[in-house]
Amino acid sequence: MSNIKSVRAREILASGGEPSVEVEVVLESGAVGTASVSYGVSAGSKEAFVLLDGDARRYHGHGMLKAVDNVNTKIAPLVAGKEAAGQREIDALMITADGTENKSNFGANAILGVSMAVARAAAAQQHLELFQYLRQAYQINLPNWNLPKPVAVFIEGGRHADKSTDLQEYALAAQKDQTAAESVRMMEEIYRSLKTILKEKNFSTNVGNEGAFAPEGIQSNQLPLELITGAITTAGYQPKTDAGIYIDAAASEFYQDGKYNLASESRVLTTEEIIQMYLDWQKNYPIVLWEDLLSEFDWEHWPVLMAQSPIPLVADDLTVTNVKLWQKAIDLKAANAILIKLNQAGTVTETVDCCLLANRHNYITIPSHRGGGETNDTFLVDLAVAVGSQYIKVGPTRGERVCKYNRLMLIEELLNG
Ligand code: PGA
Ligand code: ZN
């Protein structure tokens, strides 16, 4: 056990070339924990608050010096001298001192950076890997270490790419019962096959925010399903049983005046019509999970969709890793799986609590990277392993994405001794 000696934040760059926050926590014993915070580009409206400087002369207003300063001058004195292994207490202390519902006072980017770095320092202090430490610190009772399967975004559109599909993400979800390393290999082989198929069809193979292909002028929200199914087969795998398709529509982004505007196809659909479109797709393609098919402002229809969905329905913008919203979704039978993003919640404890709530209902948790503002931090992988998540959602390429797979494969090696 050891108390926190110092906390220091700095501005760093995230994957999109805009600033984020990195925090370093040092304990009296000398143990050190460092963490960096990611953020999204198609964020849900109720996510914890990302505090930006708003000074147009620096980074077009996206500087994070205010959040850095809040860590160094407000949060550091608050947590100094506290026992680092008391993660729940430290997170609660920061939440109370911030005093707002959405962490808009200190900024969730400030609070989360400290929360994650404290966990890392405490793990180092106890000579534990982060995933082992988190399982112990939150007294998570699971019989084994099941590793999450990759959900890898293969084709991206929406807010993540120009001139591509209206739906945001068409991903591959590994299904086969095999090692994490084999799942990663399978995923990358299918991704390569998809590249060949796109080239043959004269689509560009440029990649978007998450390292997924963002073919220009695709003009059909259904075509990616065809292309990815083809890629699974071409790579020598069985659609659905080895690998299936995962859709994240991010539908809040194209929900206008109570309807769904598929601009690339010049079609505007009612909720009933778009639900029918999804169900037809699911009959014809190997879709195994889907996320945010409806808008976060269309709560009433989520239970309608859920009642008809033959596969798990994942909530992201709807629930924003918020225990209250997730409980509401469970009560209303609006979703039975949840995307988990540390920065939507703003502390490690609240994030873990969302996962544990899912576990109590036997619902699926999917810790996820963020679109434009990802960092090289791999905390989400350890989190997924600690809480026993079924999947993690990451991109297939780019350093800030593949480092997550590398961490997962390392954890597998560590567990196998
Ligand atoms: P975001 O998108 O991180 O850009 O918000 C990812 C997602 O919606 O899952
Ligand atoms: Zn999403």
JSON list of C-alpha atoms in Angstrom, two decimals, residues 171-300:
[
{"chain": "A", "resi": 171, "resn": "ALA", "atom": "CA", "xyz": [-17.12, -4.03, -38.56]},
{"chain": "A", "resi": 172, "resn": "LEU", "atom": "CA", "xyz": [-16.00, -7.60, -38.39]},
{"chain": "A", "resi": 173, "resn": "ALA", "atom": "CA", "xyz": [-16.86, -9.46, -35.19]},
{"chain": "A", "resi": 174, "resn": "ALA", "atom": "CA", "xyz": [-14.73, -12.53, -34.52]},
{"chain": "A", "resi": 175, "resn": "GLN", "atom": "CA", "xyz": [-16.94, -15.45, -33.49]},
{"chain": "A", "resi": 176, "resn": "LYS", "atom": "CA", "xyz": [-14.79, -18.53, -33.64]},
{"chain": "A", "resi": 177, "resn": "ASP", "atom": "CA", "xyz": [-13.69, -20.14, -30.40]},
{"chain": "A", "resi": 178, "resn": "GLN", "atom": "CA", "xyz": [-9.91, -19.73, -30.65]},
{"chain": "A", "resi": 179, "resn": "THR", "atom": "CA", "xyz": [-7.05, -17.85, -29.03]},
{"chain": "A", "resi": 180, "resn": "ALA", "atom": "CA", "xyz": [-7.01, -14.05, -29.07]},
{"chain": "A", "resi": 181, "resn": "ALA", "atom": "CA", "xyz": [-3.91, -14.14, -31.26]},
{"chain": "A", "resi": 182, "resn": "GLU", "atom": "CA", "xyz": [-5.71, -16.36, -33.79]},
{"chain": "A", "resi": 183, "resn": "SER", "atom": "CA", "xyz": [-8.73, -14.06, -33.75]},
{"chain": "A", "resi": 184, "resn": "VAL", "atom": "CA", "xyz": [-6.49, -11.06, -34.40]},
{"chain": "A", "resi": 185, "resn": "ARG", "atom": "CA", "xyz": [-4.80, -12.89, -37.28]},
{"chain": "A", "resi": 186, "resn": "MET", "atom": "CA", "xyz": [-8.13, -13.94, -38.77]},
{"chain": "A", "resi": 187, "resn": "MET", "atom": "CA", "xyz": [-9.41, -10.38, -38.54]},
{"chain": "A", "resi": 188, "resn": "GLU", "atom": "CA", "xyz": [-6.35, -8.93, -40.29]},
{"chain": "A", "resi": 189, "resn": "GLU", "atom": "CA", "xyz": [-6.45, -11.59, -43.02]},
{"chain": "A", "resi": 190, "resn": "ILE", "atom": "CA", "xyz": [-10.08, -10.76, -43.76]},
{"chain": "A", "resi": 191, "resn": "TYR", "atom": "CA", "xyz": [-9.20, -7.06, -43.74]},
{"chain": "A", "resi": 192, "resn": "ARG", "atom": "CA", "xyz": [-6.51, -7.71, -46.39]},
{"chain": "A", "resi": 193, "resn": "SER", "atom": "CA", "xyz": [-9.04, -9.64, -48.49]},
{"chain": "A", "resi": 194, "resn": "LEU", "atom": "CA", "xyz": [-11.42, -6.72, -48.25]},
{"chain": "A", "resi": 195, "resn": "LYS", "atom": "CA", "xyz": [-8.69, -4.43, -49.54]},
{"chain": "A", "resi": 196, "resn": "THR", "atom": "CA", "xyz": [-8.22, -6.62, -52.60]},
{"chain": "A", "resi": 197, "resn": "ILE", "atom": "CA", "xyz": [-11.97, -6.74, -53.22]},
{"chain": "A", "resi": 198, "resn": "LEU", "atom": "CA", "xyz": [-12.28, -2.95, -52.93]},
{"chain": "A", "resi": 199, "resn": "LYS", "atom": "CA", "xyz": [-9.42, -2.48, -55.39]},
{"chain": "A", "resi": 200, "resn": "GLU", "atom": "CA", "xyz": [-10.97, -4.91, -57.86]},
{"chain": "A", "resi": 201, "resn": "LYS", "atom": "CA", "xyz": [-14.17, -2.89, -57.70]},
{"chain": "A", "resi": 202, "resn": "ASN", "atom": "CA", "xyz": [-12.24, 0.35, -58.22]},
{"chain": "A", "resi": 203, "resn": "PHE", "atom": "CA", "xyz": [-13.01, 1.75, -54.79]},
{"chain": "A", "resi": 204, "resn": "SER", "atom": "CA", "xyz": [-10.27, 3.69, -53.06]},
{"chain": "A", "resi": 205, "resn": "THR", "atom": "CA", "xyz": [-8.62, 1.94, -50.15]},
{"chain": "A", "resi": 206, "resn": "ASN", "atom": "CA", "xyz": [-7.87, 5.12, -48.22]},
{"chain": "A", "resi": 207, "resn": "VAL", "atom": "CA", "xyz": [-8.63, 4.78, -44.56]},
{"chain": "A", "resi": 208, "resn": "GLY", "atom": "CA", "xyz": [-10.76, 6.95, -42.26]},
{"chain": "A", "resi": 209, "resn": "ASN", "atom": "CA", "xyz": [-10.50, 8.00, -38.61]},
{"chain": "A", "resi": 210, "resn": "GLU", "atom": "CA", "xyz": [-10.31, 4.51, -37.22]},
{"chain": "A", "resi": 211, "resn": "GLY", "atom": "CA", "xyz": [-8.01, 2.90, -39.77]},
{"chain": "A", "resi": 212, "resn": "ALA", "atom": "CA", "xyz": [-10.96, 1.37, -41.61]},
{"chain": "A", "resi": 213, "resn": "PHE", "atom": "CA", "xyz": [-11.53, 1.77, -45.35]},
{"chain": "A", "resi": 214, "resn": "ALA", "atom": "CA", "xyz": [-13.59, 4.79, -46.29]},
{"chain": "A", "resi": 215, "resn": "PRO", "atom": "CA", "xyz": [-14.42, 4.20, -49.94]},
{"chain": "A", "resi": 216, "resn": "GLU", "atom": "CA", "xyz": [-15.59, 7.35, -51.63]},
{"chain": "A", "resi": 217, "resn": "GLY", "atom": "CA", "xyz": [-18.83, 7.36, -53.57]},
{"chain": "A", "resi": 218, "resn": "ILE", "atom": "CA", "xyz": [-20.07, 4.05, -52.23]},
{"chain": "A", "resi": 219, "resn": "GLN", "atom": "CA", "xyz": [-23.67, 5.36, -52.41]},
{"chain": "A", "resi": 220, "resn": "SER", "atom": "CA", "xyz": [-25.22, 2.34, -50.80]},
{"chain": "A", "resi": 221, "resn": "ASN", "atom": "CA", "xyz": [-25.50, 1.54, -47.15]},
{"chain": "A", "resi": 222, "resn": "GLN", "atom": "CA", "xyz": [-26.00, -2.11, -47.98]},
{"chain": "A", "resi": 223, "resn": "LEU", "atom": "CA", "xyz": [-23.00, -2.69, -50.25]},
{"chain": "A", "resi": 224, "resn": "PRO", "atom": "CA", "xyz": [-20.45, -2.90, -47.37]},
{"chain": "A", "resi": 225, "resn": "LEU", "atom": "CA", "xyz": [-22.36, -5.95, -46.09]},
{"chain": "A", "resi": 226, "resn": "GLU", "atom": "CA", "xyz": [-21.85, -7.63, -49.45]},
{"chain": "A", "resi": 227, "resn": "LEU", "atom": "CA", "xyz": [-18.18, -6.64, -49.57]},
{"chain": "A", "resi": 228, "resn": "ILE", "atom": "CA", "xyz": [-17.34, -7.81, -46.05]},
{"chain": "A", "resi": 229, "resn": "THR", "atom": "CA", "xyz": [-19.19, -11.10, -46.50]},
{"chain": "A", "resi": 230, "resn": "GLY", "atom": "CA", "xyz": [-17.15, -11.63, -49.66]},
{"chain": "A", "resi": 231, "resn": "ALA", "atom": "CA", "xyz": [-13.94, -10.83, -47.79]},
{"chain": "A", "resi": 232, "resn": "ILE", "atom": "CA", "xyz": [-14.71, -13.38, -45.06]},
{"chain": "A", "resi": 233, "resn": "THR", "atom": "CA", "xyz": [-15.20, -16.11, -47.67]},
{"chain": "A", "resi": 234, "resn": "THR", "atom": "CA", "xyz": [-12.23, -15.09, -49.82]},
{"chain": "A", "resi": 235, "resn": "ALA", "atom": "CA", "xyz": [-9.94, -15.23, -46.78]},
{"chain": "A", "resi": 236, "resn": "GLY", "atom": "CA", "xyz": [-11.08, -18.81, -46.25]},
{"chain": "A", "resi": 237, "resn": "TYR", "atom": "CA", "xyz": [-13.39, -18.34, -43.29]},
{"chain": "A", "resi": 238, "resn": "GLN", "atom": "CA", "xyz": [-17.00, -19.23, -42.67]},
{"chain": "A", "resi": 239, "resn": "PRO", "atom": "CA", "xyz": [-19.35, -16.22, -42.46]},
{"chain": "A", "resi": 240, "resn": "LYS", "atom": "CA", "xyz": [-21.22, -16.08, -39.15]},
{"chain": "A", "resi": 241, "resn": "THR", "atom": "CA", "xyz": [-19.52, -19.05, -37.46]},
{"chain": "A", "resi": 242, "resn": "ASP", "atom": "CA", "xyz": [-15.91, -17.85, -37.81]},
{"chain": "A", "resi": 243, "resn": "ALA", "atom": "CA", "xyz": [-16.55, -14.17, -38.23]},
{"chain": "A", "resi": 244, "resn": "GLY", "atom": "CA", "xyz": [-19.70, -12.10, -38.56]},
{"chain": "A", "resi": 245, "resn": "ILE", "atom": "CA", "xyz": [-20.61, -8.52, -39.32]},
{"chain": "A", "resi": 246, "resn": "TYR", "atom": "CA", "xyz": [-21.15, -5.84, -36.69]},
{"chain": "A", "resi": 247, "resn": "ILE", "atom": "CA", "xyz": [-22.92, -2.63, -37.63]},
{"chain": "A", "resi": 248, "resn": "ASP", "atom": "CA", "xyz": [-22.67, 0.65, -35.73]},
{"chain": "A", "resi": 249, "resn": "ALA", "atom": "CA", "xyz": [-25.14, 2.91, -37.49]},
{"chain": "A", "resi": 250, "resn": "ALA", "atom": "CA", "xyz": [-24.48, 5.84, -35.10]},
{"chain": "A", "resi": 251, "resn": "ALA", "atom": "CA", "xyz": [-28.01, 6.75, -36.14]},
{"chain": "A", "resi": 252, "resn": "SER", "atom": "CA", "xyz": [-28.24, 9.89, -34.00]},
{"chain": "A", "resi": 253, "resn": "GLU", "atom": "CA", "xyz": [-26.04, 11.50, -36.65]},
{"chain": "A", "resi": 254, "resn": "PHE", "atom": "CA", "xyz": [-28.60, 11.09, -39.46]},
{"chain": "A", "resi": 255, "resn": "TYR", "atom": "CA", "xyz": [-31.80, 11.41, -37.42]},
{"chain": "A", "resi": 256, "resn": "GLN", "atom": "CA", "xyz": [-33.60, 14.57, -38.44]},
{"chain": "A", "resi": 257, "resn": "ASP", "atom": "CA", "xyz": [-37.12, 15.72, -37.53]},
{"chain": "A", "resi": 258, "resn": "GLY", "atom": "CA", "xyz": [-38.09, 12.28, -36.29]},
{"chain": "A", "resi": 259, "resn": "LYS", "atom": "CA", "xyz": [-36.86, 10.46, -39.42]},
{"chain": "A", "resi": 260, "resn": "TYR", "atom": "CA", "xyz": [-33.70, 8.77, -40.65]},
{"chain": "A", "resi": 261, "resn": "ASN", "atom": "CA", "xyz": [-32.10, 10.62, -43.54]},
{"chain": "A", "resi": 262, "resn": "LEU", "atom": "CA", "xyz": [-29.96, 8.31, -45.68]},
{"chain": "A", "resi": 263, "resn": "ALA", "atom": "CA", "xyz": [-28.51, 11.18, -47.71]},
{"chain": "A", "resi": 264, "resn": "SER", "atom": "CA", "xyz": [-26.13, 9.04, -49.78]},
{"chain": "A", "resi": 265, "resn": "GLU", "atom": "CA", "xyz": [-29.17, 7.18, -51.15]},
{"chain": "A", "resi": 266, "resn": "SER", "atom": "CA", "xyz": [-31.52, 10.21, -51.16]},
{"chain": "A", "resi": 267, "resn": "ARG", "atom": "CA", "xyz": [-33.94, 8.31, -48.93]},
{"chain": "A", "resi": 268, "resn": "VAL", "atom": "CA", "xyz": [-35.69, 9.43, -45.75]},
{"chain": "A", "resi": 269, "resn": "LEU", "atom": "CA", "xyz": [-37.09, 6.57, -43.66]},
{"chain": "A", "resi": 270, "resn": "THR", "atom": "CA", "xyz": [-39.48, 6.44, -40.73]},
{"chain": "A", "resi": 271, "resn": "THR", "atom": "CA", "xyz": [-38.36, 4.47, -37.70]},
{"chain": "A", "resi": 272, "resn": "GLU", "atom": "CA", "xyz": [-40.59, 1.56, -38.74]},
{"chain": "A", "resi": 273, "resn": "GLU", "atom": "CA", "xyz": [-39.07, 1.57, -42.22]},
{"chain": "A", "resi": 274, "resn": "ILE", "atom": "CA", "xyz": [-35.48, 1.67, -41.05]},
{"chain": "A", "resi": 275, "resn": "ILE", "atom": "CA", "xyz": [-36.14, -1.14, -38.55]},
{"chain": "A", "resi": 276, "resn": "GLN", "atom": "CA", "xyz": [-37.51, -3.22, -41.41]},
{"chain": "A", "resi": 277, "resn": "MET", "atom": "CA", "xyz": [-34.44, -2.43, -43.51]},
{"chain": "A", "resi": 278, "resn": "TYR", "atom": "CA", "xyz": [-32.15, -3.64, -40.70]},
{"chain": "A", "resi": 279, "resn": "LEU", "atom": "CA", "xyz": [-34.16, -6.81, -40.15]},
{"chain": "A", "resi": 280, "resn": "ASP", "atom": "CA", "xyz": [-34.07, -7.60, -43.87]},
{"chain": "A", "resi": 281, "resn": "TRP", "atom": "CA", "xyz": [-30.30, -7.11, -43.87]},
{"chain": "A", "resi": 282, "resn": "GLN", "atom": "CA", "xyz": [-29.94, -9.42, -40.92]},
{"chain": "A", "resi": 283, "resn": "LYS", "atom": "CA", "xyz": [-31.82, -12.14, -42.80]},
{"chain": "A", "resi": 284, "resn": "ASN", "atom": "CA", "xyz": [-29.57, -11.82, -45.84]},
{"chain": "A", "resi": 285, "resn": "TYR", "atom": "CA", "xyz": [-26.13, -11.18, -44.35]},
{"chain": "A", "resi": 286, "resn": "PRO", "atom": "CA", "xyz": [-24.10, -12.71, -41.52]},
{"chain": "A", "resi": 287, "resn": "ILE", "atom": "CA", "xyz": [-24.78, -9.84, -39.10]},
{"chain": "A", "resi": 288, "resn": "VAL", "atom": "CA", "xyz": [-24.19, -10.98, -35.53]},
{"chain": "A", "resi": 289, "resn": "LEU", "atom": "CA", "xyz": [-24.46, -7.81, -33.42]},
{"chain": "A", "resi": 290, "resn": "TRP", "atom": "CA", "xyz": [-25.52, -4.23, -34.04]},
{"chain": "A", "resi": 291, "resn": "GLU", "atom": "CA", "xyz": [-25.17, -0.89, -32.33]},
{"chain": "A", "resi": 292, "resn": "ASP", "atom": "CA", "xyz": [-27.02, 2.44, -32.25]},
{"chain": "A", "resi": 293, "resn": "LEU", "atom": "CA", "xyz": [-29.34, 1.43, -35.06]},
{"chain": "A", "resi": 294, "resn": "LEU", "atom": "CA", "xyz": [-31.70, 4.11, -33.77]},
{"chain": "A", "resi": 295, "resn": "SER", "atom": "CA", "xyz": [-31.03, 7.60, -32.49]},
{"chain": "A", "resi": 296, "resn": "GLU", "atom": "CA", "xyz": [-30.42, 8.45, -28.85]},
{"chain": "A", "resi": 297, "resn": "PHE", "atom": "CA", "xyz": [-33.40, 10.83, -29.31]},
{"chain": "A", "resi": 298, "resn": "ASP", "atom": "CA", "xyz": [-35.66, 7.97, -30.38]},
{"chain": "A", "resi": 299, "resn": "TRP", "atom": "CA", "xyz": [-35.76, 6.14, -27.00]},
{"chain": "A", "resi": 300, "resn": "GLU", "atom": "CA", "xyz": [-39.36, 5.00, -27.44]}
]
